[in-house]
PDB file of C-alpha atoms in Angstrom:
ATOM      1  CA  MET A  12      -9.798 -10.474   4.871  1.00 51.00           C
ATOM      2  CA  THR A  13      -9.080  -6.953   2.693  1.00 69.00           C
ATOM      3  CA  GLN A  14      -6.737  -5.711   5.569  1.00 68.00           C
ATOM      4  CA  ALA A  15      -5.125  -9.090   5.744  1.00 75.00           C
ATOM      5  CA  ILE A  16      -4.679  -8.721   1.827  1.00 72.00           C
ATOM      6  CA  LEU A  17      -3.856  -4.778   2.332  1.00 73.00           C
ATOM      7  CA  ASP A  18      -1.556  -5.991   4.406  1.00 74.00           C
ATOM      8  CA  ALA A  19       1.113  -8.938   2.576  1.00 78.00           C
ATOM      9  CA  VAL A  20       0.521  -6.392  -0.448  1.00 80.00           C
ATOM     10  CA  HIS A  21       2.093  -3.546   1.695  1.00 77.00           C
ATOM     11  CA  GLN A  22       5.356  -5.851   2.912  1.00 86.00           C
ATOM     12  CA  ALA A  23       5.693  -6.712  -0.164  1.00 85.00           C
ATOM     13  CA  MET A  24       5.969  -3.347  -1.723  1.00 89.00           C
ATOM     14  CA  SER A  25       8.183  -2.322   1.781  1.00 86.00           C
ATOM     15  CA  SER A  26      10.783  -4.822   0.748  1.00 91.00           C
ATOM     16  CA  PRO A  27      14.091  -4.394  -1.534  1.00 91.00           C
ATOM     17  CA  TRP A  28      13.087  -7.289  -3.233  1.00 94.00           C
ATOM     18  CA  ILE A  29       9.880  -5.429  -5.450  1.00 96.00           C
ATOM     19  CA  TYR A  30      12.524  -3.980  -7.298  1.00 97.00           C
ATOM     20  CA  LEU A  31      14.045  -7.384  -9.231  1.00 97.00           C
ATOM     21  CA  ALA A  32       9.602  -8.764  -9.086  1.00 96.00           C
ATOM     22  CA  LEU A  33       9.405  -5.867 -10.947  1.00 96.00           C
ATOM     23  CA  PHE A  34      12.376  -5.890 -13.210  1.00 97.00           C
ATOM     24  CA  ALA A  35      11.859  -9.364 -13.193  1.00 96.00           C
ATOM     25  CA  LEU A  36       7.874  -9.128 -14.808  1.00 96.00           C
ATOM     26  CA  ALA A  37       8.931  -6.308 -16.810  1.00 96.00           C
ATOM     27  CA  MET A  38      11.762  -7.830 -19.189  1.00 96.00           C
ATOM     28  CA  LEU A  39       8.612 -11.348 -18.776  1.00 95.00           C
ATOM     29  CA  ASP A  40       6.204  -9.301 -20.936  1.00 93.00           C
ATOM     30  CA  GLY A  41       8.657  -8.110 -23.266  1.00 92.00           C
ATOM     31  CA  PHE A  42       8.309 -11.451 -25.114  1.00 90.00           C
ATOM     32  CA  PHE A  43       4.878 -12.989 -22.890  1.00 89.00           C
ATOM     33  CA  PRO A  44       2.499  -9.691 -23.354  1.00 84.00           C
ATOM     34  CA  VAL A  45       0.195 -11.780 -20.366  1.00 83.00           C
ATOM     35  CA  VAL A  46       2.284 -11.007 -17.633  1.00 84.00           C
ATOM     36  CA  PRO A  47       0.775  -8.539 -15.411  1.00 88.00           C
ATOM     37  CA  ALA A  48       3.883  -5.276 -15.598  1.00 93.00           C
ATOM     38  CA  GLU A  49       1.744  -2.659 -15.729  1.00 92.00           C
ATOM     39  CA  THR A  50      -0.328  -3.330 -13.180  1.00 92.00           C
ATOM     40  CA  SER A  51       3.005  -4.045 -10.696  1.00 94.00           C
ATOM     41  CA  VAL A  52       3.915  -0.620 -11.868  1.00 95.00           C
ATOM     42  CA  ILE A  53       1.375   1.029 -11.054  1.00 94.00           C
ATOM     43  CA  THR A  54       0.852  -0.570  -7.990  1.00 93.00           C
ATOM     44  CA  ALA A  55       4.284   0.538  -6.671  1.00 94.00           C
ATOM     45  CA  GLY A  56       3.319   3.677  -8.122  1.00 94.00           C
ATOM     46  CA  VAL A  57       0.243   4.052  -5.233  1.00 93.00           C
ATOM     47  CA  PHE A  58       2.763   2.973  -2.388  1.00 92.00           C
ATOM     48  CA  ALA A  59       5.303   5.321  -3.493  1.00 93.00           C
ATOM     49  CA  ALA A  60       3.312   7.915  -2.461  1.00 92.00           C
ATOM     50  CA  SER A  61       0.923   6.663  -0.131  1.00 87.00           C
ATOM     51  CA  THR A  62       3.483   5.178   2.486  1.00 87.00           C
ATOM     52  CA  GLY A  63       6.491   6.180   0.802  1.00 88.00           C
ATOM     53  CA  ALA A  64       8.141   2.687  -0.168  1.00 89.00           C
ATOM     54  CA  PRO A  65       9.286   2.047  -2.490  1.00 95.00           C
ATOM     55  CA  ASN A  66      10.949   4.401  -4.034  1.00 96.00           C
ATOM     56  CA  LEU A  67       9.508   5.486  -7.597  1.00 96.00           C
ATOM     57  CA  ALA A  68      12.578   7.178  -8.914  1.00 97.00           C
ATOM     58  CA  LEU A  69      14.317   2.741  -8.169  1.00 97.00           C
ATOM     59  CA  VAL A  70      10.215   1.603 -10.073  1.00 97.00           C
ATOM     60  CA  ILE A  71      10.978   3.502 -12.934  1.00 97.00           C
ATOM     61  CA  ALA A  72      14.020   3.060 -13.645  1.00 98.00           C
ATOM     62  CA  VAL A  73      14.048  -0.819 -13.506  1.00 98.00           C
ATOM     63  CA  ALA A  74      11.094  -1.205 -15.255  1.00 97.00           C
ATOM     64  CA  ALA A  75      12.587   0.680 -17.510  1.00 98.00           C
ATOM     65  CA  LEU A  76      15.627  -1.413 -17.469  1.00 98.00           C
ATOM     66  CA  GLY A  77      13.629  -5.075 -17.683  1.00 97.00           C
ATOM     67  CA  ALA A  78      11.605  -3.834 -20.967  1.00 96.00           C
ATOM     68  CA  PHE A  79      14.666  -2.905 -22.444  1.00 97.00           C
ATOM     69  CA  ALA A  80      15.725  -6.021 -21.463  1.00 97.00           C
ATOM     70  CA  GLY A  81      12.441  -7.848 -22.715  1.00 96.00           C
ATOM     71  CA  ASP A  82      12.145  -6.173 -25.997  1.00 96.00           C
ATOM     72  CA  HIS A  83      15.401  -6.778 -26.495  1.00 97.00           C
ATOM     73  CA  ILE A  84      15.012 -10.747 -25.725  1.00 96.00           C
ATOM     74  CA  SER A  85      11.864 -10.441 -28.399  1.00 94.00           C
ATOM     75  CA  TYR A  86      13.307  -9.184 -31.072  1.00 94.00           C
ATOM     76  CA  ALA A  87      15.815 -11.738 -30.759  1.00 94.00           C
ATOM     77  CA  ILE A  88      13.359 -13.954 -31.716  1.00 92.00           C
ATOM     78  CA  GLY A  89      11.897 -12.558 -34.528  1.00 89.00           C
ATOM     79  CA  ARG A  90      15.356 -12.781 -36.050  1.00 88.00           C
ATOM     80  CA  THR A  91      15.241 -17.247 -35.140  1.00 88.00           C
ATOM     81  CA  THR A  92      11.699 -17.507 -35.740  1.00 80.00           C
ATOM     82  CA  ASN A  93      10.332 -15.872 -38.367  1.00 69.00           C
ATOM     83  CA  HIS A  94       8.800 -18.230 -40.688  1.00 66.00           C
ATOM     84  CA  ARG A  95       7.097 -20.173 -37.798  1.00 69.00           C
ATOM     85  CA  LEU A  96       5.743 -16.493 -36.934  1.00 65.00           C
ATOM     86  CA  ARG A  97       4.487 -15.793 -39.966  1.00 64.00           C
ATOM     87  CA  SER A  98       2.425 -18.885 -40.253  1.00 65.00           C
ATOM     88  CA  GLY A  99       0.833 -18.869 -37.563  1.00 64.00           C
ATOM     89  CA  ARG A 100      -3.034 -16.794 -37.572  1.00 65.00           C
ATOM     90  CA  ARG A 101      -3.333 -14.922 -34.085  1.00 64.00           C
ATOM     91  CA  SER A 102       0.347 -14.220 -34.733  1.00 62.00           C
ATOM     92  CA  GLY A 103       0.816 -13.895 -38.906  1.00 66.00           C
ATOM     93  CA  LYS A 104      -1.880 -10.888 -38.782  1.00 70.00           C
ATOM     94  CA  ALA A 105      -0.168  -9.602 -35.490  1.00 66.00           C
ATOM     95  CA  ILE A 106       2.762  -8.809 -38.135  1.00 71.00           C
ATOM     96  CA  ALA A 107       1.119  -7.873 -40.487  1.00 74.00           C
ATOM     97  CA  TRP A 108      -0.416  -5.142 -39.194  1.00 70.00           C
ATOM     98  CA  ALA A 109       2.983  -4.303 -37.380  1.00 73.00           C
ATOM     99  CA  GLU A 110       5.660  -4.438 -40.358  1.00 75.00           C
ATOM    100  CA  ARG A 111       2.844  -1.642 -41.546  1.00 78.00           C
ATOM    101  CA  ALA A 112       2.840   0.287 -38.844  1.00 75.00           C
ATOM    102  CA  LEU A 113       6.929   0.100 -39.018  1.00 80.00           C
ATOM    103  CA  ALA A 114       6.835   1.291 -43.238  1.00 78.00           C
ATOM    104  CA  GLN A 115       4.519   3.965 -42.104  1.00 78.00           C
ATOM    105  CA  ARG A 116       6.160   5.016 -39.071  1.00 78.00           C
ATOM    106  CA  GLY A 117      10.162   3.480 -38.906  1.00 82.00           C
ATOM    107  CA  GLY A 118      11.249   2.695 -35.620  1.00 86.00           C
ATOM    108  CA  LEU A 119       9.029   4.859 -34.353  1.00 89.00           C
ATOM    109  CA  VAL A 120       6.518   3.006 -34.486  1.00 88.00           C
ATOM    110  CA  LEU A 121       7.843   1.528 -30.881  1.00 91.00           C
ATOM    111  CA  VAL A 122       7.263   4.095 -28.547  1.00 91.00           C
ATOM    112  CA  VAL A 123       3.541   4.338 -29.951  1.00 87.00           C
ATOM    113  CA  ALA A 124       3.334   0.640 -30.023  1.00 88.00           C
ATOM    114  CA  ARG A 125       4.440   0.007 -26.221  1.00 89.00           C
ATOM    115  CA  TYR A 126       1.138   1.800 -25.247  1.00 84.00           C
ATOM    116  CA  ILE A 127      -1.040  -1.056 -27.394  1.00 81.00           C
ATOM    117  CA  PRO A 128      -2.072  -4.510 -26.098  1.00 68.00           C
ATOM    118  CA  ALA A 129       0.004  -7.187 -27.053  1.00 74.00           C
ATOM    119  CA  GLY A 130       1.204  -4.850 -29.818  1.00 82.00           C
ATOM    120  CA  ARG A 131       4.869  -4.331 -28.256  1.00 87.00           C
ATOM    121  CA  THR A 132       5.681  -7.893 -29.431  1.00 89.00           C
ATOM    122  CA  ALA A 133       4.479  -8.067 -32.256  1.00 85.00           C
ATOM    123  CA  CYS A 134       7.016  -5.064 -33.135  1.00 88.00           C
ATOM    124  CA  THR A 135       9.942  -5.273 -31.806  1.00 91.00           C
ATOM    125  CA  LEU A 136       8.707  -9.783 -33.095  1.00 88.00           C
ATOM    126  CA  THR A 137       8.655  -8.000 -36.648  1.00 85.00           C
ATOM    127  CA  MET A 138      11.762  -5.766 -36.683  1.00 89.00           C
ATOM    128  CA  GLY A 139      13.791  -8.070 -35.657  1.00 90.00           C
ATOM    129  CA  ALA A 140      12.215 -10.620 -38.435  1.00 85.00           C
ATOM    130  CA  VAL A 141      12.848  -7.633 -41.329  1.00 83.00           C
ATOM    131  CA  ALA A 142      16.316  -7.753 -39.301  1.00 83.00           C
ATOM    132  CA  TYR A 143      16.189  -4.264 -38.725  1.00 89.00           C
ATOM    133  CA  PRO A 144      19.719  -2.100 -37.777  1.00 90.00           C
ATOM    134  CA  ARG A 145      19.686  -3.032 -34.152  1.00 93.00           C
ATOM    135  CA  ARG A 146      21.394   0.411 -32.894  1.00 94.00           C
ATOM    136  CA  ALA A 147      18.297   2.463 -34.186  1.00 92.00           C
ATOM    137  CA  PHE A 148      15.990  -0.639 -32.636  1.00 95.00           C
ATOM    138  CA  ALA A 149      18.416   0.190 -29.361  1.00 96.00           C
ATOM    139  CA  PHE A 150      17.540   3.470 -29.543  1.00 96.00           C
ATOM    140  CA  PHE A 151      13.850   4.118 -29.889  1.00 95.00           C
ATOM    141  CA  ASP A 152      13.787   0.749 -27.325  1.00 96.00           C
ATOM    142  CA  ALA A 153      14.999   2.556 -25.558  1.00 97.00           C
ATOM    143  CA  VAL A 154      12.844   5.884 -25.354  1.00 96.00           C
ATOM    144  CA  ALA A 155      10.125   3.556 -25.371  1.00 96.00           C
ATOM    145  CA  ALA A 156      10.887   1.400 -21.981  1.00 96.00           C
ATOM    146  CA  LEU A 157      11.646   4.527 -20.338  1.00 97.00           C
ATOM    147  CA  SER A 158       8.307   5.940 -21.751  1.00 96.00           C
ATOM    148  CA  TRP A 159       6.476   3.435 -20.487  1.00 96.00           C
ATOM    149  CA  ALA A 160       8.238   3.124 -17.232  1.00 97.00           C
ATOM    150  CA  VAL A 161       7.914   7.146 -16.025  1.00 97.00           C
ATOM    151  CA  TYR A 162       4.440   6.590 -17.512  1.00 95.00           C
ATOM    152  CA  SER A 163       3.023   3.684 -16.072  1.00 95.00           C
ATOM    153  CA  GLY A 164       4.434   4.604 -12.575  1.00 96.00           C
ATOM    154  CA  LEU A 165       3.532   8.167 -12.343  1.00 95.00           C
ATOM    155  CA  ILE A 166       0.332   7.469 -12.974  1.00 94.00           C
ATOM    156  CA  GLY A 167       0.129   5.426 -10.027  1.00 93.00           C
ATOM    157  CA  TYR A 168       1.196   8.074  -8.100  1.00 95.00           C
ATOM    158  CA  VAL A 169      -0.870  10.280  -9.426  1.00 93.00           C
ATOM    159  CA  GLY A 170      -3.494   7.652  -8.161  1.00 91.00           C
ATOM    160  CA  GLY A 171      -1.977   6.740  -4.495  1.00 90.00           C
ATOM    161  CA  ALA A 172      -1.842  10.570  -4.029  1.00 90.00           C
ATOM    162  CA  ALA A 173      -5.341  11.193  -4.487  1.00 88.00           C
ATOM    163  CA  PHE A 174      -6.250   8.273  -1.672  1.00 83.00           C
ATOM    164  CA  GLU A 175      -3.160   8.681   0.753  1.00 78.00           C
ATOM    165  CA  ASN A 176      -4.999   6.866   3.245  1.00 78.00           C
ATOM    166  CA  ASP A 177      -6.617   4.259   1.057  1.00 81.00           C
ATOM    167  CA  PRO A 178      -4.200   2.641  -1.741  1.00 81.00           C
ATOM    168  CA  ILE A 179      -6.612   0.017  -3.185  1.00 80.00           C
ATOM    169  CA  LYS A 180      -8.777   3.588  -4.100  1.00 84.00           C
ATOM    170  CA  GLY A 181      -5.863   4.508  -5.380  1.00 83.00           C
ATOM    171  CA  LEU A 182      -4.870   1.687  -7.474  1.00 84.00           C
ATOM    172  CA  LEU A 183      -8.286   2.461  -9.129  1.00 85.00           C
ATOM    173  CA  LEU A 184      -7.834   5.743  -9.697  1.00 86.00           C
ATOM    174  CA  GLY A 185      -4.553   4.399 -11.461  1.00 82.00           C
ATOM    175  CA  LEU A 186      -6.368   1.231 -13.181  1.00 84.00           C
ATOM    176  CA  GLY A 187      -8.652   3.601 -14.754  1.00 85.00           C
ATOM    177  CA  ILE A 188      -6.655   6.681 -15.969  1.00 84.00           C
ATOM    178  CA  ALA A 189      -4.278   3.766 -17.810  1.00 82.00           C
ATOM    179  CA  LEU A 190      -7.369   1.673 -19.026  1.00 82.00           C
ATOM    180  CA  SER A 191      -9.027   5.178 -20.115  1.00 81.00           C
ATOM    181  CA  ILE A 192      -5.578   6.277 -21.942  1.00 77.00           C
ATOM    182  CA  THR A 193      -5.391   2.726 -23.640  1.00 74.00           C
ATOM    183  CA  ALA A 194      -8.936   2.474 -24.724  1.00 77.00           C
ATOM    184  CA  VAL A 195      -8.472   5.722 -26.227  1.00 75.00           C
ATOM    185  CA  VAL A 196      -4.818   4.517 -28.313  1.00 70.00           C
ATOM    186  CA  GLU A 197      -7.182   2.033 -29.690  1.00 70.00           C
ATOM    187  CA  ILE A 198     -10.593   4.463 -30.734  1.00 79.00           C
ATOM    188  CA  VAL A 199      -7.970   7.002 -32.729  1.00 74.00           C
ATOM    189  CA  ARG A 200      -6.040   3.496 -33.876  1.00 64.00           C
ATOM    190  CA  HIS A 201      -9.421   2.165 -35.114  1.00 69.00           C
ATOM    191  CA  VAL A 202     -10.653   5.417 -36.831  1.00 76.00           C
ATOM    192  CA  ARG A 203      -7.410   6.373 -37.948  1.00 68.00           C
ATOM    193  CA  GLY A 204      -7.242   2.797 -39.900  1.00 66.00           C
ATOM    194  CA  ARG A 205     -10.582   3.240 -41.036  1.00 71.00           C
ATOM    195  CA  ARG A 206     -10.134   6.484 -42.713  1.00 69.00           C
ATOM    196  CA  THR A 207      -6.977   5.006 -44.580  1.00 62.00           C
ATOM    197  CA  ALA A 208      -8.604   2.834 -45.668  1.00 60.00           C
ATOM    198  CA  GLY A 209     -11.216   4.784 -47.102  1.00 60.00           C
ATOM    199  CA  THR A 210      -9.385   6.864 -49.163  1.00 55.00           C
ATOM    200  CA  ALA A 211      -6.677   4.368 -50.267  1.00 47.00           C
ATOM    201  CA  ALA A 212      -7.741   4.215 -54.536  1.00 43.00           C
ATOM    202  CA  PRO A 213      -9.854   0.275 -55.190  1.00 46.00           C
ATOM    203  CA  VAL A 214      -7.807  -1.898 -57.164  1.00 43.00           C
ATOM    204  CA  GLY A 215      -7.452  -0.520 -60.810  1.00 45.00           C
ATOM    205  CA  ALA A 216      -9.734   1.846 -60.494  1.00 44.00           C
ATOM    206  CA  ASP A 217      -6.777   3.541 -62.721  1.00 45.00           C
ATOM    207  CA  GLU A 218      -7.079   1.019 -65.855  1.00 41.00           C
ATOM    208  CA  PRO A 219      -9.396   1.808 -68.274  1.00 44.00           C
ATOM    209  CA  ARG A 220     -12.826   0.737 -68.508  1.00 45.00           C
ATOM    210  CA  PRO A 221     -13.384  -0.908 -71.835  1.00 45.00           C
ATOM    211  CA  VAL A 222     -16.331   0.163 -73.619  1.00 42.00           C
ATOM    212  CA  ALA A 223     -19.169  -1.237 -74.991  1.00 43.00           C
ATOM    213  CA  VAL A 224     -19.201  -1.598 -78.935  1.00 41.00           C
ATOM    214  CA  ARG A 225     -22.879  -2.634 -80.791  1.00 43.00           C
ATOM    215  CA  ALA A 226     -22.249  -5.173 -83.411  1.00 43.00           C
ATOM    216  CA  ARG A 227     -23.985  -3.301 -86.831  1.00 42.00           C
ATOM    217  CA  ASP A 228     -26.329  -5.446 -88.804  1.00 39.00           C
TER     218      ASP A 228
END
C-alpha cells in the first residue's frame, strides 16, 4: 500500500504538470490559507533530491510566482472588503494584529508574515484594506514570495538528500524542520508581544493622583 502511494506521488512529481500544480497551489494559498502549498513545495524538493525530478530551480520559480500572484489577489480582496473583514470575529482579530505589525515594521512585516500560519493572508488583506502603496507592496511581496519558495524548496531538498533511498523519511524530515522553524517563530513572536505589553505604560500613569484632604471641624 505504501509503495503504491509512493509510486503514484513519484509519477505525479515527474510529470511536467507538477509545475502548473505548484503554481496553482501557491497562488490559492495566498488568499485561501488551508491549501497545502508549503507541504507541496517541500515534497517536490524531496523528490528533486532523491530522484532528480522535478527540477528544483523550476519548483522554486513557479512557487514564488504563484505566491506573488496569490498575495496580489489577497491585496485586491482587502481593498474591496475592508468593512466586512473588520466586522468579522476571527478576521477582525487577524486584521488588528496585522495593522499593529505594519505600523511597527512597515513593509518588512510582509516578509516575516510569510512564515506565520495565516499571518501572510492577514497581512496582505490588511495592506490592501489600508491602501498600502501598490508599488511598495509588490517590492516587499517579491522578496517574501521568493524567500519562502527558496526556504520551502531547500528544506525538502535537504530531507531528500539525507534519505535518498527513502523519500518518505526525507519528507518527514523536511516537514519536521519546517514545523520546528514555524514553532520557533511563533514562540519568539509571542514572547516579544508579552514583553512589549509588559513594558507599556499603564493608562493614566502620567496623570497626577488626587491627594486626599482631611476636612477640618
